[in-house]
XYZ file of C-alpha atoms in Angstrom:
402
model
C 0.000 0.000 0.000
C 1.343 3.440 -0.968
C 0.143 6.681 0.631
C -1.112 9.058 -2.032
C 0.009 12.718 -1.859
C -1.751 14.869 0.698
C -4.687 16.740 -0.735
C -3.643 19.593 1.566
C 0.103 20.202 1.837
C 1.778 19.405 5.130
C 3.080 22.682 6.633
C 6.842 23.149 6.522
C 8.524 24.954 9.349
C 11.825 26.792 9.004
C 14.694 25.928 11.287
C 15.156 29.506 12.412
C 11.563 30.378 13.290
C 11.146 31.697 16.816
C 10.303 29.330 19.645
C 6.635 29.575 20.537
C 5.985 29.052 24.226
C 2.680 29.194 26.020
C 3.389 31.799 28.660
C -0.024 31.347 30.196
C 0.598 27.633 30.648
C 4.104 28.051 32.036
C 3.066 30.814 34.451
C 2.343 29.532 37.946
C 0.552 32.024 40.229
C 0.524 31.653 44.036
C -2.904 29.974 44.063
C -1.389 27.219 41.908
C 1.250 26.489 44.557
C -1.300 26.675 47.372
C -3.491 24.033 45.728
C -0.571 21.612 45.516
C 0.347 22.378 49.133
C -3.115 21.602 50.559
C -2.591 17.807 50.996
C 0.707 18.459 52.786
C -0.889 21.066 55.045
C -3.665 18.619 55.941
C -1.166 15.865 56.756
C 1.032 18.191 58.820
C -1.799 19.611 60.926
C -4.021 16.554 61.325
C -1.607 13.618 61.100
C 1.961 14.668 61.928
C 1.483 17.273 64.661
C -0.530 15.060 67.098
C 2.156 12.344 66.952
C 4.483 11.738 69.906
C 7.614 12.944 68.159
C 10.223 15.549 69.171
C 9.294 19.041 68.025
C 12.432 19.345 65.908
C 11.577 16.106 64.085
C 8.070 17.367 63.369
C 9.402 20.639 62.003
C 11.916 18.828 59.778
C 9.335 16.394 58.395
C 6.839 19.219 57.841
C 9.439 21.217 55.919
C 10.254 18.215 53.713
C 6.552 17.634 52.996
C 5.998 21.255 51.998
C 9.093 21.168 49.797
C 7.910 17.965 48.084
C 4.474 19.472 47.472
C 6.063 22.287 45.446
C 7.572 20.058 42.741
C 6.056 22.198 39.973
C 7.628 25.323 41.500
C 11.075 23.685 41.603
C 10.535 22.485 38.027
C 9.933 26.028 36.865
C 13.088 27.198 38.619
C 15.064 24.412 36.933
C 14.001 25.181 33.340
C 11.662 28.163 33.236
C 8.603 25.959 32.774
C 6.562 23.693 35.048
C 6.348 21.295 32.105
C 10.067 20.505 31.944
C 11.631 19.435 35.257
C 15.374 19.500 34.574
C 16.492 17.235 37.407
C 18.150 13.804 37.300
C 15.612 11.044 36.669
C 16.039 9.700 40.211
C 15.105 13.103 41.649
C 12.000 13.369 39.443
C 10.962 9.883 40.581
C 11.579 10.791 44.225
C 9.487 13.964 43.939
C 6.609 12.020 42.385
C 6.809 9.310 45.048
C 6.854 11.882 47.853
C 3.999 14.006 46.502
C 1.973 10.885 45.717
C 2.527 9.447 49.193
C 1.457 12.743 50.763
C -1.696 12.736 48.641
C -2.598 9.171 49.655
C -1.880 9.926 53.314
C -4.088 13.020 53.147
C -6.937 10.905 51.736
C -6.462 8.316 54.488
C -6.472 11.068 57.098
C -9.739 12.427 55.732
C -11.297 8.961 55.967
C -9.938 8.507 59.489
C -11.264 11.888 60.598
C -14.678 11.151 59.111
C -14.793 7.791 60.907
C -13.782 9.211 64.270
C -16.244 12.072 63.866
C -18.972 9.500 63.318
C -17.938 7.647 66.493
C -17.878 10.891 68.473
C -21.340 11.911 67.229
C -22.761 8.462 68.001
C -21.198 7.932 71.437
C -20.315 11.407 72.652
C -16.724 10.308 73.247
C -13.707 11.372 71.174
C -11.466 8.287 70.974
C -7.708 8.687 70.710
C -5.968 7.601 67.518
C -3.434 4.831 68.271
C 0.125 5.742 67.313
C 0.489 2.358 65.603
C -2.421 3.238 63.299
C -0.676 6.427 62.225
C 2.519 4.543 61.407
C 0.513 1.947 59.472
C -1.143 4.708 57.465
C 2.235 6.266 56.691
C 3.610 2.910 55.538
C 0.578 2.149 53.379
C 0.651 5.564 51.713
C 4.364 5.224 50.972
C 3.779 1.798 49.434
C 0.910 3.105 47.295
C 3.087 5.987 46.145
C 5.847 3.578 45.117
C 3.438 1.321 43.220
C 1.894 4.328 41.485
C 5.259 5.639 40.302
C 6.494 2.221 39.175
C 3.312 1.734 37.140
C 3.811 5.149 35.564
C 7.468 4.893 34.522
C 7.636 1.352 33.152
C 7.904 0.553 29.465
C 4.241 0.007 28.495
C 2.902 -3.476 27.770
C 1.065 -4.289 24.549
C -2.681 -3.749 24.480
C -4.718 -5.132 21.563
C -7.925 -3.340 20.601
C -10.394 -4.088 17.791
C -11.426 -0.780 16.215
C -14.838 -1.010 14.569
C -15.150 1.021 11.351
C -18.434 1.358 9.501
C -18.235 0.710 5.743
C -14.649 -0.488 6.072
C -13.463 -1.879 2.720
C -12.644 -5.579 2.849
C -9.051 -4.781 1.873
C -8.614 -3.085 5.250
C -10.077 -5.868 7.364
C -7.339 -6.765 9.864
C -5.249 -3.675 9.060
C -3.080 -2.795 12.080
C -2.336 0.649 13.518
C 0.000 1.303 16.425
C -1.084 4.322 18.460
C 1.525 6.138 20.530
C 0.357 9.068 22.601
C 1.399 11.099 25.636
C 4.963 9.828 25.641
C 6.023 12.998 27.494
C 9.670 12.371 26.666
C 11.593 14.170 29.397
C 14.106 13.572 32.158
C 11.615 10.991 33.457
C 11.351 9.264 30.067
C 14.842 9.612 28.573
C 16.459 8.115 25.459
C 16.858 4.681 27.073
C 13.111 4.447 27.752
C 12.220 5.834 24.315
C 14.515 3.313 22.652
C 12.824 0.393 24.416
C 9.398 1.677 23.334
C 10.594 1.938 19.726
C 12.080 -1.571 19.817
C 8.776 -3.020 21.053
C 6.854 -1.005 18.472
C 9.005 -2.132 15.545
C 8.777 -5.769 16.637
C 5.001 -5.605 16.050
C 5.495 -4.891 12.302
C 2.225 -2.931 12.053
C 0.850 -1.347 8.883
C 0.741 2.210 10.229
C 1.979 4.193 13.257
C 0.036 7.216 14.507
C 1.258 9.577 17.228
C -1.544 11.575 18.818
C 0.329 14.325 20.622
C 2.185 15.210 23.812
C 5.356 13.593 22.563
C 7.703 15.817 24.568
C 8.144 17.951 27.669
C 10.850 20.522 27.064
C 12.505 22.453 24.267
C 14.345 20.912 21.342
C 17.662 21.861 22.955
C 16.650 19.945 26.105
C 15.171 16.865 24.454
C 17.003 16.351 21.162
C 18.896 13.270 22.364
C 15.911 11.817 24.220
C 13.599 11.875 21.157
C 16.284 10.583 18.768
C 15.160 6.915 18.977
C 11.790 7.901 17.459
C 13.584 8.275 14.112
C 13.877 4.462 14.104
C 10.106 3.923 14.143
C 9.021 1.744 11.242
C 5.666 0.945 9.658
C 4.695 -0.239 6.186
C 2.646 2.874 5.472
C 4.600 5.425 7.475
C 4.424 7.470 10.670
C 1.770 10.187 11.096
C 1.424 12.689 13.898
C -1.047 15.267 15.206
C 0.120 17.708 17.910
C -0.973 17.739 21.542
C -1.137 20.624 23.979
C 2.387 20.050 25.337
C 3.882 20.560 21.877
C 2.867 24.221 22.119
C 4.555 25.005 25.424
C 8.244 25.071 24.457
C 9.022 25.595 20.784
C 6.089 24.351 18.690
C 7.517 25.307 15.300
C 10.947 23.914 16.049
C 9.404 20.654 17.182
C 7.182 20.283 14.122
C 10.186 20.856 11.879
C 12.222 18.334 13.848
C 9.505 15.683 13.816
C 9.153 16.128 10.050
C 12.887 15.625 9.629
C 12.601 12.443 11.701
C 10.183 10.992 9.165
C 6.823 11.848 10.716
C 4.134 13.365 8.504
C 2.411 16.124 10.453
C -1.371 16.258 10.181
C -2.271 19.672 11.555
C -5.713 20.437 10.059
C -4.780 18.255 7.101
C -5.329 14.744 5.789
C -3.682 11.946 3.854
C -5.234 9.294 1.616
C -4.008 5.721 1.959
C -4.589 3.135 -0.738
C -4.611 -0.635 -0.517
C -5.684 -2.950 -3.298
C -7.764 -0.230 -4.943
C -9.546 0.707 -1.694
C -8.903 3.949 0.118
C -8.819 5.169 3.711
C -8.564 8.783 4.865
C -6.371 9.702 7.814
C -7.060 13.212 9.143
C -5.542 15.205 11.974
C -6.268 18.483 13.735
C -4.239 20.853 15.880
C -4.821 21.016 19.620
C -7.406 23.340 21.097
C -4.657 25.052 23.122
C -3.027 26.258 19.864
C -4.729 29.699 19.607
C -3.241 30.751 22.963
C 0.211 30.494 21.348
C -0.730 32.188 18.076
C -1.048 28.909 16.154
C -4.048 27.752 14.063
C -7.013 26.481 16.057
C -8.364 22.963 15.414
C -10.280 23.065 12.130
C -11.937 19.798 11.202
C -13.509 21.291 8.088
C -10.057 22.294 6.829
C -8.676 18.866 7.693
C -11.353 17.172 5.578
C -11.457 19.698 2.723
C -10.805 18.146 -0.673
C -11.128 14.588 0.556
C -12.972 12.000 -1.545
C -16.564 11.095 -0.734
C -17.493 7.707 0.627
C -14.082 6.957 2.146
C -13.911 5.941 5.838
C -12.133 8.605 7.904
C -9.942 8.028 10.951
C -9.329 11.240 12.899
C -6.300 11.969 15.069
C -7.310 14.463 17.766
C -5.227 14.645 20.930
C -8.136 15.665 23.173
C -11.315 13.550 23.101
C -13.719 16.339 24.096
C -14.764 17.150 20.513
C -15.865 13.617 19.658
C -19.535 14.510 19.173
C -18.603 17.189 16.627
C -16.407 14.707 14.795
C -19.211 12.153 14.696
C -21.547 14.767 13.236
C -19.072 15.283 10.374
C -19.203 11.609 9.445
C -15.900 10.526 10.991
C -15.761 6.730 11.301
C -13.262 6.568 14.185
C -11.360 9.015 16.371
C -8.099 8.271 18.190
C -7.260 10.425 21.203
C -5.149 10.534 24.359
C -4.597 13.446 26.765
C -6.466 11.991 29.769
C -3.815 9.434 30.821
C -6.786 7.176 31.537
C -7.637 9.258 34.591
C -4.469 7.966 36.320
C -6.362 6.377 39.222
C -9.909 5.666 40.447
C -11.607 8.760 41.830
C -9.362 11.120 39.937
C -10.747 9.631 36.726
C -14.119 11.160 37.615
C -12.577 14.632 37.686
C -10.725 14.014 34.415
C -13.989 12.944 32.785
C -15.620 16.266 33.665
C -12.994 18.122 31.662
C -13.184 15.821 28.643
C -16.907 15.506 27.848
C -17.081 12.292 29.875
C -14.402 10.445 27.877
C -11.508 9.059 29.923
C -10.294 5.621 28.867
C -11.009 2.940 26.287
C -13.645 2.478 23.610
C -16.812 4.569 23.233
C -19.634 4.574 20.726
C -20.238 8.271 20.029
C -23.316 8.724 17.850
C -22.231 5.821 15.666
C -18.547 6.818 15.598
C -15.944 4.698 17.394
C -13.798 6.710 19.814
C -10.711 5.234 21.412
C -9.147 7.162 24.307
C -5.659 5.858 24.973
C -4.311 5.699 28.542
C -0.991 6.963 27.214
C 2.398 5.497 26.412
C 3.984 7.667 29.123
C 2.662 10.335 31.482
C 3.352 13.940 32.480
C 6.440 13.944 34.768
C 4.771 16.516 37.027
C 2.243 13.920 38.241
C 3.569 10.465 37.382
C 1.235 8.139 39.259
C -0.902 5.280 37.966
C -3.165 2.946 39.903
C -5.402 0.618 37.888
C -4.956 2.857 34.830
C -1.951 1.244 33.116
C 0.130 2.776 30.362
C -0.181 1.012 27.031
C 1.461 0.287 23.703
C -1.731 0.095 21.661
C -2.188 -2.058 18.579
C -5.490 -1.259 16.900
C -6.880 -3.794 14.438
C -9.494 -2.474 12.028
C -12.725 -4.463 11.848
C -15.810 -3.731 9.814
C -18.832 -2.825 11.912
C -21.301 -5.729 11.692
């Protein structure tokens, strides 16, 4: 199968164009830091302070907790952006473990307080909290934090998904697409990790590779070596990419140029036509909805589809799943998205759903269109925790809708 020329030309980006950074995204006002500090403040006041420990020890532990809660602030100091922590990988992992453990301990403390309040209201007595229970809670939260980080940073396992496509030509029955998304290549996911992902991807020998955004965290100068293994990606019909919101934070134009030079075909409000045995398939992609804030073109599905042939099934690459109903109304057969990281963990997934039109993880039937929301190949290094929401290397096999 040979990809036909794009009906809309892929944009070319000059090497010397200015770096485009989202100042609004990188800016971190005091309220931002206070929100991240709230779990630590709860743990310090309700859990740590009542413990039978020397005052100096309490002050030291409290200071460490507050410092750990401000990981995003330290990240900005290290690189100028909260989206690019420029610390050794071990330090990034330690920050994520510490902040995650504090979060889990704060949740346990809330449950404990609610339980003891219930006992006090029922009996009129305020029971004392055993010291051993506090130590058990601290140990459990630390263990959960470690499991969450380990789940987040591992090389993702293979996940096989059947993608139902209405009116799929018989020539495309069983056609395989590897979806990579939310790699967040960074100090947390360096060249060694990227290389292992590429090796696993190439071993699958799929027909097509699509990359649905958030490939990097950092500027080209920071990440050039870490993304280099992506140039080894192989697929019979090529590598296609649509940008995610993180591409716009630190050098969008430089990154698009670099990805093009690495062999990726950028679908930013554009499409490509694939042909196999006389049958055709349209692959379309849109920019991210955060693009206008950086002076880049907004997502334009009409532009992405303009000039495409009638009666050809369309697969849309859109980093964020929130616009799925609009895509279905335009006759899209399937949409591939990421962005949500699968919600990262139970409970938090409910909040993520509210910001993404209810779409968080897995397959959805959206007004007759198939939507697949990928949990992500990697995860944002600023909150690298996963519980029951595993990362994935996703092989999609096209099947005709019965």
